[in-house]
Short mmCIF file of C-alpha atoms and ligand atoms in Angstrom, two decimals:
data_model
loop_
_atom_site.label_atom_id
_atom_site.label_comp_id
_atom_site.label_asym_id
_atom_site.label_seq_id
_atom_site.Cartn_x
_atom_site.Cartn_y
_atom_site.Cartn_z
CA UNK B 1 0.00 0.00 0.00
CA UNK B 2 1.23 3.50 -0.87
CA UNK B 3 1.82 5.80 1.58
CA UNK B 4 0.75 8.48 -0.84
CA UNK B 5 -2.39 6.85 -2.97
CA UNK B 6 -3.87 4.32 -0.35
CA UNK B 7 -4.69 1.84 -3.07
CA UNK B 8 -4.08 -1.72 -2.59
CA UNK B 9 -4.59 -4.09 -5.81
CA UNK B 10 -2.37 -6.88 -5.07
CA UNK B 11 -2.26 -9.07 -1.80
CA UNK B 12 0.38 -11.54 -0.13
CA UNK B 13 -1.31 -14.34 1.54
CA UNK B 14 1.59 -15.97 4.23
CA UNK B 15 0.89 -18.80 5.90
CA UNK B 16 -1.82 -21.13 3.79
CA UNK B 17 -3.75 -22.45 6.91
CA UNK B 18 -7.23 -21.95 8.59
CA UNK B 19 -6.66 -17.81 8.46
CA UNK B 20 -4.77 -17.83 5.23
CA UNK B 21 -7.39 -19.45 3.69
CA UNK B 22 -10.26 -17.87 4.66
CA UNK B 23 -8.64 -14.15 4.06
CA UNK B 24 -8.00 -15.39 0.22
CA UNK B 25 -11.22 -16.49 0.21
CA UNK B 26 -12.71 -12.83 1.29
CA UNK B 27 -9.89 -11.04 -0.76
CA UNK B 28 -10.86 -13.16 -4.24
CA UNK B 29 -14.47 -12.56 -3.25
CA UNK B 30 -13.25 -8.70 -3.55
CA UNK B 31 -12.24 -9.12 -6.92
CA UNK B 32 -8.51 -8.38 -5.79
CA UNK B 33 -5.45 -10.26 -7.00
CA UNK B 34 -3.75 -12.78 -4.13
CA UNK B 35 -0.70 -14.88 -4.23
CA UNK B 36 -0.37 -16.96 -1.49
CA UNK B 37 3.26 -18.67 0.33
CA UNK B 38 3.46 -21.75 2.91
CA UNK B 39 6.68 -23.53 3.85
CA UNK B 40 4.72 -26.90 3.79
CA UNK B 41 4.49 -28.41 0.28
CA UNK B 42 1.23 -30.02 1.06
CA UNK B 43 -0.48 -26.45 2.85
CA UNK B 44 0.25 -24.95 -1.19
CA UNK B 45 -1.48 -27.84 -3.11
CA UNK B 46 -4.62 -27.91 -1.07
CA UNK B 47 -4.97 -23.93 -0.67
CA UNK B 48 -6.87 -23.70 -3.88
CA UNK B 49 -8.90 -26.29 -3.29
CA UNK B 50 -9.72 -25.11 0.33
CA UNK B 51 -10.28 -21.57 -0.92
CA UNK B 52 -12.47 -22.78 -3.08
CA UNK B 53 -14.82 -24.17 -0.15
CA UNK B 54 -14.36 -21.06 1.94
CA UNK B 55 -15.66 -18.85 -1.41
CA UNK B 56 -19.26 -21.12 -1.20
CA UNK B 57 -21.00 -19.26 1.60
CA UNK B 58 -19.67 -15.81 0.16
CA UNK B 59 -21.40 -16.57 -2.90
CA UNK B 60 -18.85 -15.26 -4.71
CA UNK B 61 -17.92 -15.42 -8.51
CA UNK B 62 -15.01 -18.17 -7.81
CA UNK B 63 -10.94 -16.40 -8.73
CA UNK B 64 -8.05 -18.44 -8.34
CA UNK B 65 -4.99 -17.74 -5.92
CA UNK B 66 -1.66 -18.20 -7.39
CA UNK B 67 0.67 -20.09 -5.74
CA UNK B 68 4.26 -18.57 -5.44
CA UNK B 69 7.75 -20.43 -5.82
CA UNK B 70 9.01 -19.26 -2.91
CA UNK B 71 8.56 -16.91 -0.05
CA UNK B 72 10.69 -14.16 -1.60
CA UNK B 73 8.85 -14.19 -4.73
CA UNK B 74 5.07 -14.29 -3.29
CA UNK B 75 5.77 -10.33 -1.86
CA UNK B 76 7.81 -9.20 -4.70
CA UNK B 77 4.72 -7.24 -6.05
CA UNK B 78 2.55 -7.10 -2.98
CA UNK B 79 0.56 -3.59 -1.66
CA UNK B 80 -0.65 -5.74 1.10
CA UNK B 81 0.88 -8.61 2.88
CA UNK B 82 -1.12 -10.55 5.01
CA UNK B 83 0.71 -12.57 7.47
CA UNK B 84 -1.28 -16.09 9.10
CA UNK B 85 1.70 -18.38 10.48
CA UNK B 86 1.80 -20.19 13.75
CA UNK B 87 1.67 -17.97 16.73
CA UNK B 88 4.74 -18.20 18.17
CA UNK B 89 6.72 -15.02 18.63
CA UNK B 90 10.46 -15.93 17.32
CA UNK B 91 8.86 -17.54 14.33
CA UNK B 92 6.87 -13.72 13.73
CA UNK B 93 9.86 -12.00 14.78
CA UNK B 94 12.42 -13.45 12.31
CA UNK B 95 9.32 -13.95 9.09
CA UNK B 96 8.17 -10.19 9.62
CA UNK B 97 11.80 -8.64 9.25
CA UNK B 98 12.62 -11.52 5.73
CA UNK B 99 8.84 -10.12 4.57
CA UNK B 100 9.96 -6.95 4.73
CA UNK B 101 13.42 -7.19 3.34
CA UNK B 102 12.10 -8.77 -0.07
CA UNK B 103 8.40 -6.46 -0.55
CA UNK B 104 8.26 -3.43 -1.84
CA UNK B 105 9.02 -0.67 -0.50
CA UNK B 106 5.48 0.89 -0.06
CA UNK B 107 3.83 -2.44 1.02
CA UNK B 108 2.25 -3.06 4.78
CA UNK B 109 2.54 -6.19 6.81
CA UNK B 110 -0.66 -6.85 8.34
CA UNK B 111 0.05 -9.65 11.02
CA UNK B 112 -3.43 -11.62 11.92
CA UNK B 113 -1.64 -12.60 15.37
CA UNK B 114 -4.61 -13.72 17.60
CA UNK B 115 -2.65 -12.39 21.02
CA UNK B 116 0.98 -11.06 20.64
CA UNK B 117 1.87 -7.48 20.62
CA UNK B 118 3.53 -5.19 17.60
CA UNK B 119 6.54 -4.25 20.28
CA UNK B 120 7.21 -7.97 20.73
CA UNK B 121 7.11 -8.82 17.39
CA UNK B 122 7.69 -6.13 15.04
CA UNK B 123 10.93 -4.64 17.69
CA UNK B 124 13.63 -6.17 14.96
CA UNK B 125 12.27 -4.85 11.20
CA UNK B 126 13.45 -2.17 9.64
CA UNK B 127 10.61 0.12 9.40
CA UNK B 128 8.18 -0.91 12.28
CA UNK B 129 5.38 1.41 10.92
CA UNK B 130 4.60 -0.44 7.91
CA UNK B 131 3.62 -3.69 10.34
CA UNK B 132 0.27 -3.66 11.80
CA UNK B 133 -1.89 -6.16 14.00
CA UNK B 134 -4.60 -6.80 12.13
CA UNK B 135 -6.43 -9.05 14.10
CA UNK B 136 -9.59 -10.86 12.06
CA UNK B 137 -12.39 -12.79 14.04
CA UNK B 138 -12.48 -16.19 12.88
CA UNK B 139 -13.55 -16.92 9.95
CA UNK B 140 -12.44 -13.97 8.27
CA UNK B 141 -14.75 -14.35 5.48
CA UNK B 142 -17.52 -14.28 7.22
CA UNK B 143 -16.91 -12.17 10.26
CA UNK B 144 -16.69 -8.55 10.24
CA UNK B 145 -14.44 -7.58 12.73
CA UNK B 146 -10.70 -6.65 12.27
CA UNK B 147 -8.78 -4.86 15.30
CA UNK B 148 -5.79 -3.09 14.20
CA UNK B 149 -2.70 -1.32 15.90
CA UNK B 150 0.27 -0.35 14.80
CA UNK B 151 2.62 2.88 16.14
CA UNK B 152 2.17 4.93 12.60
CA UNK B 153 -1.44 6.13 12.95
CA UNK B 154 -1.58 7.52 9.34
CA UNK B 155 -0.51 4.06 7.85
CA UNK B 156 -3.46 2.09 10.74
CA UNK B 157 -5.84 5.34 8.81
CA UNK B 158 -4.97 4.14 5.32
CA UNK B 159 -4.91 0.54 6.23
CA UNK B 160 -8.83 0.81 8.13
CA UNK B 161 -10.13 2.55 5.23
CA UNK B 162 -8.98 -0.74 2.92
CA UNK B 163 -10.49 -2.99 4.93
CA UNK B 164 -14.13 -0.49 5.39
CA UNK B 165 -13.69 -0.21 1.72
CA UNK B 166 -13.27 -3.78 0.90
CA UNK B 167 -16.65 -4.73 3.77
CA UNK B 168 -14.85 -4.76 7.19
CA UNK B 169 -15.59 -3.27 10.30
CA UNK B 170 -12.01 -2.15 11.31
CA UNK B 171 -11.48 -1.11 15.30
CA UNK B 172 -8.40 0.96 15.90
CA UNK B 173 -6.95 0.11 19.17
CA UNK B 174 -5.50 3.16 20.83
CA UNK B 175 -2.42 1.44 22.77
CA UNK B 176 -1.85 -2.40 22.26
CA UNK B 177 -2.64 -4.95 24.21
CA UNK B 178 -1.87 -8.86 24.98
CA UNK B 179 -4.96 -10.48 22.85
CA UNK B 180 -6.52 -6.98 21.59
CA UNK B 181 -9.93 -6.28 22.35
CA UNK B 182 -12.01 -9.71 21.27
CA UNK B 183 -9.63 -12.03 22.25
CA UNK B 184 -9.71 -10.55 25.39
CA UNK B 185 -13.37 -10.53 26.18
CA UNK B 186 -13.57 -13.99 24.57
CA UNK B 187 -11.13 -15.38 26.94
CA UNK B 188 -12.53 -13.77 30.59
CA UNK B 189 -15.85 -15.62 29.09
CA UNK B 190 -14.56 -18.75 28.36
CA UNK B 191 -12.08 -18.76 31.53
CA UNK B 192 -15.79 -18.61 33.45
CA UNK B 193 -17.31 -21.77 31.17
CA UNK B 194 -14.51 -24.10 31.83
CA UNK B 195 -14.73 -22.90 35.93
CA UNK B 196 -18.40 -23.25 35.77
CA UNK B 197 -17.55 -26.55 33.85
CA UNK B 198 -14.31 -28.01 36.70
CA UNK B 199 -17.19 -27.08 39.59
CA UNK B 200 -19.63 -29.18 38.11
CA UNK B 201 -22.37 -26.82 38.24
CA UNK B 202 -23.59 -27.65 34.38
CA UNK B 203 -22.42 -29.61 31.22
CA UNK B 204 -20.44 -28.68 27.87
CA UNK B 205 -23.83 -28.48 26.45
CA UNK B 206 -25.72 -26.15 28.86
CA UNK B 207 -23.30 -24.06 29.73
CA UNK B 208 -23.09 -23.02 26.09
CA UNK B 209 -26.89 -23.10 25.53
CA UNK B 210 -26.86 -20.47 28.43
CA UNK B 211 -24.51 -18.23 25.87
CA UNK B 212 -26.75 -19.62 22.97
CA UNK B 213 -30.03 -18.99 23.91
CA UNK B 214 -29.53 -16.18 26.02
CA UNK B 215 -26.80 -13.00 25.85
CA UNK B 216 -25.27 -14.25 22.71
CA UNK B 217 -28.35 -13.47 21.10
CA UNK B 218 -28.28 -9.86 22.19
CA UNK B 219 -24.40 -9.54 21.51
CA UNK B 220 -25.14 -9.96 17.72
CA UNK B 221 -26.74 -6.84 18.15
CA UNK B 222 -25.47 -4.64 21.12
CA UNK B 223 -21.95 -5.25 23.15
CA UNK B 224 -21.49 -4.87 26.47
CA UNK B 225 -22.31 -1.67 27.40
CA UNK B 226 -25.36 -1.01 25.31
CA UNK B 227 -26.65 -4.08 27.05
CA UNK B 228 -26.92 -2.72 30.71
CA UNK B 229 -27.48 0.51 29.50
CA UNK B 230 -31.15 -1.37 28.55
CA UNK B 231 -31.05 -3.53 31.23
CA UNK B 232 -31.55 -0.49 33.23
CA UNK B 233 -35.15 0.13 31.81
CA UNK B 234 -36.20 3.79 31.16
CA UNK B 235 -33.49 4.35 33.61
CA UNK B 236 -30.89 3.53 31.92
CA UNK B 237 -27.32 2.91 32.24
CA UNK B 238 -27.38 5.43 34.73
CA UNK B 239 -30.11 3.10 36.80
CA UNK B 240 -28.81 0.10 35.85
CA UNK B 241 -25.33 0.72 37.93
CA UNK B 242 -27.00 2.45 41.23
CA UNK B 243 -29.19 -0.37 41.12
CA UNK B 244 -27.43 -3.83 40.23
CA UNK B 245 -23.62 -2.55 40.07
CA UNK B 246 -23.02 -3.67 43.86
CA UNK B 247 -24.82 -7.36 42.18
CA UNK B 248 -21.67 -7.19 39.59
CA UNK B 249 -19.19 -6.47 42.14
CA UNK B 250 -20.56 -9.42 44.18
CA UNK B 251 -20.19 -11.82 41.44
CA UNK B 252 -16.99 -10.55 40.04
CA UNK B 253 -15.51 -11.61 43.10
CA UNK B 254 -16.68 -15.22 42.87
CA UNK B 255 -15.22 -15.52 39.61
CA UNK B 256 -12.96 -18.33 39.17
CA UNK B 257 -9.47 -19.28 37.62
CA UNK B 258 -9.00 -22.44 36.62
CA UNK B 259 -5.62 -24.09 35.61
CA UNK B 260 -5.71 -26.13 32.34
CA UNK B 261 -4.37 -28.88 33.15
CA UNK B 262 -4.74 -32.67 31.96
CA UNK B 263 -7.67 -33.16 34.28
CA UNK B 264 -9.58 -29.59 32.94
CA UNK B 265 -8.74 -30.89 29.52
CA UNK B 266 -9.88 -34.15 29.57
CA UNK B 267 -13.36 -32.99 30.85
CA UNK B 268 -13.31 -30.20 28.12
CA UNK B 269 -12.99 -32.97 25.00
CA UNK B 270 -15.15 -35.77 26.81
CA UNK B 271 -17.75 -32.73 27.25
CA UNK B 272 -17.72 -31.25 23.74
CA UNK B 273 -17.48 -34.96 22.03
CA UNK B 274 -21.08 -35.81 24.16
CA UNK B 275 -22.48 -32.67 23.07
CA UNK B 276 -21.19 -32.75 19.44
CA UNK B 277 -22.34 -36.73 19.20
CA UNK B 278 -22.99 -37.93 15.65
CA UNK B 279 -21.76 -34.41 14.29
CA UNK B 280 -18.94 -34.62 11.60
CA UNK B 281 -16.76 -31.42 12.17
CA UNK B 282 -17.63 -30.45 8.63
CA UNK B 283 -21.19 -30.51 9.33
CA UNK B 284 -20.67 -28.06 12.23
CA UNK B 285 -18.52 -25.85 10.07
CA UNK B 286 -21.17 -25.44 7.20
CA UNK B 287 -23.92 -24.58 10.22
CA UNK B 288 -21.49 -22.42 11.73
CA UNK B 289 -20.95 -20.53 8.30
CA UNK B 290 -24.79 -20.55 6.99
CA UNK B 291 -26.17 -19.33 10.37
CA UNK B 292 -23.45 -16.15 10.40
CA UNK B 293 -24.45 -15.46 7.07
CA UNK B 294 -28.42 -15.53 7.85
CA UNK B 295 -27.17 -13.27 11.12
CA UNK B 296 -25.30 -10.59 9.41
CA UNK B 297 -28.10 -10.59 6.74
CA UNK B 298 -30.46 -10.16 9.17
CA UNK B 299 -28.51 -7.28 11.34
CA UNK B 300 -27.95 -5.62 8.25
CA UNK B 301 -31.55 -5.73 7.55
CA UNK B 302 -32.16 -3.60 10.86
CA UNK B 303 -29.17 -1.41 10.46
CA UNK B 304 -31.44 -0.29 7.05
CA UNK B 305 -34.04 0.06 8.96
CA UNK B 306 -32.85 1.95 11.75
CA UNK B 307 -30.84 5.03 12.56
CA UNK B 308 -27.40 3.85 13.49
CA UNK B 309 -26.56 4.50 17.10
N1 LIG Z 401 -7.60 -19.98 14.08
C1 LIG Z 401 -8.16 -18.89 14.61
O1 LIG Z 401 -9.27 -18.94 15.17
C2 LIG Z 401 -7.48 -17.56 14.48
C3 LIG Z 401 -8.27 -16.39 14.50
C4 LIG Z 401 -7.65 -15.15 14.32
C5 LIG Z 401 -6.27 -15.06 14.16
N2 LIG Z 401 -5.53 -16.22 14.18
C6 LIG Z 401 -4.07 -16.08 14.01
O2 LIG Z 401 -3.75 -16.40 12.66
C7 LIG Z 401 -2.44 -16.98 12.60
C8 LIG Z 401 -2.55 -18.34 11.90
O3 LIG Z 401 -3.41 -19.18 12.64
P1 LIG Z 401 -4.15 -20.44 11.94
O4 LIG Z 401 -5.23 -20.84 12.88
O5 LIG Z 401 -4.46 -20.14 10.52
O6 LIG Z 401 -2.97 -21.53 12.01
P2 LIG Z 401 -2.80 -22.87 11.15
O7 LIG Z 401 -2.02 -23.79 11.99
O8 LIG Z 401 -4.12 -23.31 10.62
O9 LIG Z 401 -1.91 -22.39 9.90
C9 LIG Z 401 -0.60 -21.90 10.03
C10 LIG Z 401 0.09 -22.06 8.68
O10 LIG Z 401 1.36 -21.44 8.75
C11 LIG Z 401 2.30 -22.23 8.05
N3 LIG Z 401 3.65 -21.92 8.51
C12 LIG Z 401 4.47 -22.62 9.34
N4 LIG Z 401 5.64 -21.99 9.47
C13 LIG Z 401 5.57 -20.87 8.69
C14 LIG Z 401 6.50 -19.83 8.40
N5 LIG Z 401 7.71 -19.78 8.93
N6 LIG Z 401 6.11 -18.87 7.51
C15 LIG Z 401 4.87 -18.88 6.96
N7 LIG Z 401 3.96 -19.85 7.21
C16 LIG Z 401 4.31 -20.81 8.07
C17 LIG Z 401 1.86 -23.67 8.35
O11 LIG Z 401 2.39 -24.57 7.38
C18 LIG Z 401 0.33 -23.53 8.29
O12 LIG Z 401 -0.16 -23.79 6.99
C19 LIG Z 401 -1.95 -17.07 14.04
O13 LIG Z 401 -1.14 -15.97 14.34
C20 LIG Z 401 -3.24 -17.01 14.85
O14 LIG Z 401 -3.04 -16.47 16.13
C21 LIG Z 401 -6.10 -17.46 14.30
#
């Protein structure tokens, strides 16, 4: 991506695994050009193939990746690189300074790093600015969300309008943070399942019908705070904390924090395999993808209808 015209045609897809192949999906979908790179010989012959899948639920007229011959050549023309290998911080460390050795000059590394932070991993490259956390929700082709940081705000500017250009809703982070902003939330909730789970107070199976049938249903639509500014009635948020703040307080403090050990994740996988019985994983996955496209069609549906908030 320029600096100076904003416009990114031709995208750098690194690491040809669950992320990779989902962005390429979403960025073929877009009608823009991607290569792709993957040390594994086997990730590069099935990305096509995999793409292809992914591109089903967009609906999208099917493009084709194109497979570079090596890691030096898949950035030699990029605007955008997109960067999807294995979280581990060395590995980011040493790939993010090679990536930005052989790209062009005006091209940004966007690292889809689910928890690690730009000063850990972007400290050795030469120009630090043109790497920024860009953080998708999984799967990226179906899910909005992308939170992005990086300590040049007018190249996270130029890089947030791409992605609201090209149908994302980009959140720029203001300081950086171990597992952003999603991650984060996702985690305290989860850390509070598997407690709920180790103290026996309800199976695999409730415990996520109780996210299911009940607050997930209003997260599609308002987050957090919108949520107890209603649950305070024609009070308010305002209301809502004079009258049931003390109630959070009281059950913050009974919050657990469980260890995951071999015990927590033994119970985890016997609990998910009873509640997923008779389910191939590829049956869940095409639910899982229909159901968030029927979602955002419907939420866009009331967005049309509704002034934005
Ligand atoms: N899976 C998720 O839910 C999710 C969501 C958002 C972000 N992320 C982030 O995306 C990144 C990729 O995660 P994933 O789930 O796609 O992992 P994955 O294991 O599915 O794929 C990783 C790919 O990277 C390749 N790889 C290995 N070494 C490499 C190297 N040196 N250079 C380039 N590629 C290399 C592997 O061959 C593999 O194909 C991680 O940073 C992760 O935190 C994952």
């Amino acid at each position: 991506m320029s600096r100076d015209k904003g416009k990114i045609h031709s995208i750098t897809i690194i690491g040809c695994g669950t992320i990779g192949v989902s962005w390429a999906a979403y960025f073929l979908a877009q009608g823009l050009d991607v290569t792709a790179w993957d040390p594994s010989a086997s990730a590069r012959e099935s990305f096509t193939a995999r793409v292809a899948l992914d591109m089903v639920a967009l609906e999208a007229i099917p493009g084709e990746p194109t497979i570079a011959s090596s890691q030096e050549q898949s950035v030699g023309e990029a605007d955008l690189i997109v960067e999807n290998a294995p979280e581990i911080s060395e590995l980011k460390r040493t790939l993010l300074c090679d990536l930005q050795n052989a790209a062009p000059v005006h091209a940004v590394i966007a690292s889809s790093t689910s928890s690690l932070m730009h000063s850990d991993i972007a400290q050795d490259v030469g120009d630090p600015g043109r790497v920024v956390i860009a953080h998708p929700f999984n799967p990226p082709h179906l899910v909005p969300l992308i939170e992005l940081y990086g300590p040049d705000p007018d190249v996270v500017q130029r890089l947030a309008a791409f992605y609201q250009e090209v149908g994302k809703q980009p959140v720029v982070m203001r300081r950086e943070m171990i597992g952003h902003i999603a991650n984060r939330l996702s985690s305290a909730l989860w850390r509070e399942a598997l407690y709920l789970l180790q103290e026996g107070v309800a199976s695999v199976e409730d415990i996520d019908r109780a996210v299911t049938a009940g607050p997930g249903l209003r997260w599609a639509i308002q987050g957090p705070f919108l949520t107890y500014h209603l649950g305070g009635g024609q009070g308010g948020i305002r209301h809502y904390l004079e009258h049931l703040g003390p109630s959070q307080q009281y059950r913050w403090a009974s919050l657990g924090e469980p260890l995951m050990d071999d015990e927590l994740q033994q119970q985890v996988v016997e609990g998910v395999e009873s509640a997923t019985q008779g389910h191939e994983l590829e049956k869940l996955f095409a639910q899982r993808d229909a159901m968030l496209v029927a979602l955002q069609k419907a939420t866009r549906v009331k967005a049309k209808e509704e002034e934005p908030i």
